[in-house]
PDB file of C-alpha atoms in Angstrom:
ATOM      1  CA  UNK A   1     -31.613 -38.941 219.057  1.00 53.00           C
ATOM      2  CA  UNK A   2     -32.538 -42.552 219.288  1.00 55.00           C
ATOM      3  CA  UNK A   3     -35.763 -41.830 216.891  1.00 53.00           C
ATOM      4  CA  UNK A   4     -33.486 -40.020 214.389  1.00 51.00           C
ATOM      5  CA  UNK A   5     -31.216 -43.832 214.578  1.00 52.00           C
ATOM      6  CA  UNK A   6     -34.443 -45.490 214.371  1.00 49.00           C
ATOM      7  CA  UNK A   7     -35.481 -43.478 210.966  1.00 49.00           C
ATOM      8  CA  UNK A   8     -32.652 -43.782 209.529  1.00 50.00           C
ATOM      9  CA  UNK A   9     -32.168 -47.408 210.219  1.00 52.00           C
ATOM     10  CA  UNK A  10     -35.552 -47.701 208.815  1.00 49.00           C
ATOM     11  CA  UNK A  11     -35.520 -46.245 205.370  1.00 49.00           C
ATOM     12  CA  UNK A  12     -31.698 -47.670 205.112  1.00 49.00           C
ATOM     13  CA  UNK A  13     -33.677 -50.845 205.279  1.00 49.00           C
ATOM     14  CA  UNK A  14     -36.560 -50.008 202.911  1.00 47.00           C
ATOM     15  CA  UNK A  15     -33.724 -48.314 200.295  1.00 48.00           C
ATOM     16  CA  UNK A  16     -32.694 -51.871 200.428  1.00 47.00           C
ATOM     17  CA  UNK A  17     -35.056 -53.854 199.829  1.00 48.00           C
ATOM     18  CA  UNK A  18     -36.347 -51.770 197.220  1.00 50.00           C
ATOM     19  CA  UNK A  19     -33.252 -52.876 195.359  1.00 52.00           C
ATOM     20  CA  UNK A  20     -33.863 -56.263 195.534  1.00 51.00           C
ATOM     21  CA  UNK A  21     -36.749 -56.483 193.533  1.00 63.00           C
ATOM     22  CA  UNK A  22     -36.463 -58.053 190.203  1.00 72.00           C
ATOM     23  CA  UNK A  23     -37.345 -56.593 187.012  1.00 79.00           C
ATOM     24  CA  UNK A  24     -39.177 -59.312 184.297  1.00 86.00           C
ATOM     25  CA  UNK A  25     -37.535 -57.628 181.518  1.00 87.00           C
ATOM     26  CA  UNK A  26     -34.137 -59.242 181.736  1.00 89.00           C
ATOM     27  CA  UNK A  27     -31.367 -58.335 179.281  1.00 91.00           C
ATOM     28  CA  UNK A  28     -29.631 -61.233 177.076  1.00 93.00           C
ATOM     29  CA  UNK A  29     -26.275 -60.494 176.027  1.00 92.00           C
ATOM     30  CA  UNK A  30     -25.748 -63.669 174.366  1.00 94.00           C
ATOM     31  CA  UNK A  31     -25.462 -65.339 170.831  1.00 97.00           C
ATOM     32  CA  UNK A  32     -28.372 -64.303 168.794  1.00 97.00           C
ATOM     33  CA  UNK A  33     -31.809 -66.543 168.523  1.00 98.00           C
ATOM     34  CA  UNK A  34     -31.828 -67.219 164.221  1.00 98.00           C
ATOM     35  CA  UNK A  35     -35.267 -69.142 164.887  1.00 98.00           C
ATOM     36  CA  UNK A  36     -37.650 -70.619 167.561  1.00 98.00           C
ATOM     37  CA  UNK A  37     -38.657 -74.149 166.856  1.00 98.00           C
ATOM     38  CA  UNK A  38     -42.241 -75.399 168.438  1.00 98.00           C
ATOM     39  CA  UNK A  39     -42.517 -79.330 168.729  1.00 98.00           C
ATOM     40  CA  UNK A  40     -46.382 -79.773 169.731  1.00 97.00           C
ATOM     41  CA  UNK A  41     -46.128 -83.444 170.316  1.00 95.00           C
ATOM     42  CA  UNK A  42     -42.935 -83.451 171.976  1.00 96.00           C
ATOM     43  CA  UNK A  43     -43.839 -80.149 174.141  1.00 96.00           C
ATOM     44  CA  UNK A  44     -40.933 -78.610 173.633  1.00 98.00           C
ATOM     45  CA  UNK A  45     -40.068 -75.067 172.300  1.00 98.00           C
ATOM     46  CA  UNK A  46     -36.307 -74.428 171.377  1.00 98.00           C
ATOM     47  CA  UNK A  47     -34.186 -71.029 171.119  1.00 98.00           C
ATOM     48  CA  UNK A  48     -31.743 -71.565 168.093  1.00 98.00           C
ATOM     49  CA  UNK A  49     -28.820 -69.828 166.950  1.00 98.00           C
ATOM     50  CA  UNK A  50     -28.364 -71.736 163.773  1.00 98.00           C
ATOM     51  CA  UNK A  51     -28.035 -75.104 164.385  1.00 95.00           C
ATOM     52  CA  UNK A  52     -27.151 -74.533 168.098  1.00 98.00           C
ATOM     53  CA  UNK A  53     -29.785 -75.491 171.070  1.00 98.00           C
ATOM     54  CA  UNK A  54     -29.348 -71.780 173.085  1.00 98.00           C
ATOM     55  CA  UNK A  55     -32.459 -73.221 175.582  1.00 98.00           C
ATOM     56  CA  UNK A  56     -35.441 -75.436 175.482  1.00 98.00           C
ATOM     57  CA  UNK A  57     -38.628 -75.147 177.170  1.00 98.00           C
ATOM     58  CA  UNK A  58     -41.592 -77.489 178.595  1.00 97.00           C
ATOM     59  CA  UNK A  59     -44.871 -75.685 177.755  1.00 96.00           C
ATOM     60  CA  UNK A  60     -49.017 -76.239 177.669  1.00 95.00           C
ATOM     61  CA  UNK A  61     -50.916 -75.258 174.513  1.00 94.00           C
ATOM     62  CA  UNK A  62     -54.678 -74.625 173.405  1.00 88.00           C
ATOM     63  CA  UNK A  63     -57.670 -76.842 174.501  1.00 88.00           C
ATOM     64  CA  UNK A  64     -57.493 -79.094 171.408  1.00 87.00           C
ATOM     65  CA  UNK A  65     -53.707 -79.627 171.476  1.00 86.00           C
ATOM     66  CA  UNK A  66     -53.426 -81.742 168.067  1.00 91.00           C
ATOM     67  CA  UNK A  67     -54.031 -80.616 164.809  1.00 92.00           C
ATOM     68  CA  UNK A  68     -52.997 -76.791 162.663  1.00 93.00           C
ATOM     69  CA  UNK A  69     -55.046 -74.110 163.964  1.00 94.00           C
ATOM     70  CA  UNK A  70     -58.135 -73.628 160.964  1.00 92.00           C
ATOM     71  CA  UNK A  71     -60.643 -71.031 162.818  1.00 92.00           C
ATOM     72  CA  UNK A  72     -61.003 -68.511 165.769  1.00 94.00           C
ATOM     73  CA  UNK A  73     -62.261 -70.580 168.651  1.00 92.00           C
ATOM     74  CA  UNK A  74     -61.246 -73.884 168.047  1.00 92.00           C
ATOM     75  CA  UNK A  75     -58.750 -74.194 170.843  1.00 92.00           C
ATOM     76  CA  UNK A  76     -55.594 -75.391 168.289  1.00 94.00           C
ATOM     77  CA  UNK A  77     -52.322 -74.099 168.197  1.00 95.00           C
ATOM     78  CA  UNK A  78     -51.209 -73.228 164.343  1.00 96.00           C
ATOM     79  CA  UNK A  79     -48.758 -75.207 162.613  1.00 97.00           C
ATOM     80  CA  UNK A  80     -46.143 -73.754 160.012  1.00 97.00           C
ATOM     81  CA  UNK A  81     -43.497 -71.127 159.638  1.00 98.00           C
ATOM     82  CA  UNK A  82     -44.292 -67.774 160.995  1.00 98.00           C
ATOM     83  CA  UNK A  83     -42.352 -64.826 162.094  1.00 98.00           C
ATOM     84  CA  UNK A  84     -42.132 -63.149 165.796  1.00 98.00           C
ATOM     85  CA  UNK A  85     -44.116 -60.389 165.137  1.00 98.00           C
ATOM     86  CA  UNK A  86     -44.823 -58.129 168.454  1.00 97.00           C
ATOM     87  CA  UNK A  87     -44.548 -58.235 171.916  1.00 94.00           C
ATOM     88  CA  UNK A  88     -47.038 -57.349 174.739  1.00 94.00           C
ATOM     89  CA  UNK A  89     -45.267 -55.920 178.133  1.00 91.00           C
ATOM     90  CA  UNK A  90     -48.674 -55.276 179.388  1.00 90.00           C
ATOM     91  CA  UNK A  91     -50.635 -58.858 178.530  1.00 91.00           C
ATOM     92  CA  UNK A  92     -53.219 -60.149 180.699  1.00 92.00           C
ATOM     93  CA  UNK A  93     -50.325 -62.914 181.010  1.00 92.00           C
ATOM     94  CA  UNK A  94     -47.000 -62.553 182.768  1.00 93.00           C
ATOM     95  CA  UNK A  95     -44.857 -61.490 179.452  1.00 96.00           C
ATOM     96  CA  UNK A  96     -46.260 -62.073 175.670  1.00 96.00           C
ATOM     97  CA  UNK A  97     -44.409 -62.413 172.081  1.00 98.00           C
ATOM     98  CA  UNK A  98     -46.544 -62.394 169.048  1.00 98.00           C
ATOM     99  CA  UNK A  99     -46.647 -64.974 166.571  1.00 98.00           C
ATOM    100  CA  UNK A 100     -47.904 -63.495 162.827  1.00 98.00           C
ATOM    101  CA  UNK A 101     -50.581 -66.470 162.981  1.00 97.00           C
ATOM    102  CA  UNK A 102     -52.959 -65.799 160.693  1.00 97.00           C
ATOM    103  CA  UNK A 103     -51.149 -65.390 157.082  1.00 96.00           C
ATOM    104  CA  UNK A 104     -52.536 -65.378 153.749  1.00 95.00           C
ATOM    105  CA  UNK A 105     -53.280 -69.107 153.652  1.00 95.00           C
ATOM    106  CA  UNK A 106     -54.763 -69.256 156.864  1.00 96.00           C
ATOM    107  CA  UNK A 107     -56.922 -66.487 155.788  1.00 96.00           C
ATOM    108  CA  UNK A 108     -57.638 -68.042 152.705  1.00 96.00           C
ATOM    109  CA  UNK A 109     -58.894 -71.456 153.748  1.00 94.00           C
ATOM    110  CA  UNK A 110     -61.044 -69.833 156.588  1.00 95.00           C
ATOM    111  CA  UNK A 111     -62.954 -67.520 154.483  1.00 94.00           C
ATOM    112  CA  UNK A 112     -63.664 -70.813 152.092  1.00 95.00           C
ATOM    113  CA  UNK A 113     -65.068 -72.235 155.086  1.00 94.00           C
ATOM    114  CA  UNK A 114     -67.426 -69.380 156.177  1.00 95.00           C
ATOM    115  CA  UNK A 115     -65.143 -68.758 159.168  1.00 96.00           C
ATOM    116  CA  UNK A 116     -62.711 -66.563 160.797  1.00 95.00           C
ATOM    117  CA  UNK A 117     -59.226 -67.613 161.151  1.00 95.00           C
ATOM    118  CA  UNK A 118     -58.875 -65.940 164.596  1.00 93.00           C
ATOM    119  CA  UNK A 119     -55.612 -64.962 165.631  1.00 92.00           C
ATOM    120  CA  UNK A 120     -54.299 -63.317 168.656  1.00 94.00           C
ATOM    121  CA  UNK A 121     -51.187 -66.473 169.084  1.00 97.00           C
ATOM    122  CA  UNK A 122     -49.017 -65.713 171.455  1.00 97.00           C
ATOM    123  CA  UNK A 123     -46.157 -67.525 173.551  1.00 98.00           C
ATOM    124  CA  UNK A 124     -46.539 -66.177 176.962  1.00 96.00           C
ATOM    125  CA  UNK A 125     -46.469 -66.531 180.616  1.00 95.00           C
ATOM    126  CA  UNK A 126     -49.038 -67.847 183.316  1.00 93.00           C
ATOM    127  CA  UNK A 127     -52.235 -65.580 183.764  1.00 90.00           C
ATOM    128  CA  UNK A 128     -51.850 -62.435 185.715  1.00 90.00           C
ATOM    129  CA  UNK A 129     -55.298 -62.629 187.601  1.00 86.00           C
ATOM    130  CA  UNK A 130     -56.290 -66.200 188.027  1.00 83.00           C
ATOM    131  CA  UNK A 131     -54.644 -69.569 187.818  1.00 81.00           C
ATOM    132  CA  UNK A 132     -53.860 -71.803 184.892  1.00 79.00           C
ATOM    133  CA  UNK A 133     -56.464 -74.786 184.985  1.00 76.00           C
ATOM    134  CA  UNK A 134     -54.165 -77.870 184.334  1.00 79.00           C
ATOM    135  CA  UNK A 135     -52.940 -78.908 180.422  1.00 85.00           C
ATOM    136  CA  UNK A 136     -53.661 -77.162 177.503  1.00 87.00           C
ATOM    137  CA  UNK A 137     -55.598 -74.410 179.051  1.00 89.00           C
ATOM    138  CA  UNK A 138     -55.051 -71.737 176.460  1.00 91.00           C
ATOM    139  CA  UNK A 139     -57.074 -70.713 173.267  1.00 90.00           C
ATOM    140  CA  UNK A 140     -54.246 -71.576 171.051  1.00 93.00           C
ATOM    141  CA  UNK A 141     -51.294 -70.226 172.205  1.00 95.00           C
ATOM    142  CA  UNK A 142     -47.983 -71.568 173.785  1.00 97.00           C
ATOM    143  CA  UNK A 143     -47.432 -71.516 177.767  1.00 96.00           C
ATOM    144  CA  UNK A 144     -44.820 -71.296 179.564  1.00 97.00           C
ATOM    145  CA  UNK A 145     -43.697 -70.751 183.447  1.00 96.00           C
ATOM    146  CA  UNK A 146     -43.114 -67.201 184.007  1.00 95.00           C
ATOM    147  CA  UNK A 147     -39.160 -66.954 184.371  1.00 96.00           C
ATOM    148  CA  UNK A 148     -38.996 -68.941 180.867  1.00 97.00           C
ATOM    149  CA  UNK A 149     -41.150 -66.180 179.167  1.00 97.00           C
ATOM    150  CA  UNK A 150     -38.580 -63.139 181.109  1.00 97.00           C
ATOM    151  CA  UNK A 151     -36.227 -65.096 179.193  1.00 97.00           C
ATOM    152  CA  UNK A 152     -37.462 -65.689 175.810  1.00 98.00           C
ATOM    153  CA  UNK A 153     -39.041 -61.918 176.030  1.00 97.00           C
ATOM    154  CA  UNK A 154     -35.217 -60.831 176.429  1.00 97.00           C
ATOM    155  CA  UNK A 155     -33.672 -63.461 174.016  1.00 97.00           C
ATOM    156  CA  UNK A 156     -35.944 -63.456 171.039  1.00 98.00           C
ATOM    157  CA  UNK A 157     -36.610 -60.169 168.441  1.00 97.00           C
ATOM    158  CA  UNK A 158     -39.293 -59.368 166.652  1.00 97.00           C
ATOM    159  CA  UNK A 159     -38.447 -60.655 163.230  1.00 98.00           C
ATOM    160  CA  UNK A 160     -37.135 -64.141 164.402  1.00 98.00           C
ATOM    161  CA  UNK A 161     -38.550 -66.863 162.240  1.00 98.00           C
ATOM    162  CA  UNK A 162     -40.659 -69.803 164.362  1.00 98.00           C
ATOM    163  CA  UNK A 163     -41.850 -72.855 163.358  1.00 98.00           C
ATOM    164  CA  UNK A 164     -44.361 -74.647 165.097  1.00 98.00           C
ATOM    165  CA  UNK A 165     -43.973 -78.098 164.202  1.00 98.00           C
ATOM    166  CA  UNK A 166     -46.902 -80.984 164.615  1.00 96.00           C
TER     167      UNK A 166
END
């Protein structure tokens, strides 16, 4: 009898616990993000609904933090209007969102250069299988701490315009 107490006791206090675990796709409920605005020199990204601050983030860029991205492996973040464009539940980062990085100019003045544009800009989370190696550690994209990126994941839709500003 006191086994069957035990067991029960026991998987009453795995059910539990199992319950507490905390899913990193959150659901936002709240006014709707109209754009994302990326201030490079500043370090700060902001969630707008209009002209309303909804949040504002601290975040780490690419390698060569100054200047508009130009070709694939030179470590800058792009500059310009873009739109949200996909999101990766599955990145090699915590959370990803897509930024449409390169478009038709990009394109344009890296062929005229002999070069690739590169692409692949994301905002996203803190890497999955090794640790961030101090500032601007990324190839170009924006990084954030891992709850921020649960909550622009949740907050911001494919579609959203975002500016990245110098």
């Amino acid at each position: 009898m006191k086994r069957r107490i035990f067991g029960f006791g026991a998987l009453a206090s795995l059910a539990v616990a199992g319950c507490s675990t905390r899913s990193k796709f959150l659901t936002y409920n709240g006014p709707e993000v109209t754009s994302v605005v990326v201030n490079k020199g500043q370090r700060r990204l902001y969630l707008l609904n209009n002209e309303e601050i909804l949040k504002a983030y601290d975040f780490d860029l690419g390698f060569t933090p100054t200047g508009h991205k130009q070709f694939e492996g030179d470590g800058k973040t792009p500059e310009g209007t873009y739109l949200i464009d996909r999101r990766n539940p599955r990145s090699k980062y915590h959370l990803s969102v897509g930024i449409s990085y390169p478009n038709s100019k990009d394109i344009a003045t890296a062929i005229a250069a002999g070069r690739r544009p590169g692409g692949e800009i994301f905002i996203h989370g803190q890497p999955n299988t090794k640790k961030a190696k101090g500032r601007d550690w990324t190839a170009g994209c924006i990084a954030v701490k891992n709850d921020e990126i649960e909550e622009i994941y949740a907050m911001v839709k494919d579609g959203t315009v975002i500016t990245l500003r110098p």
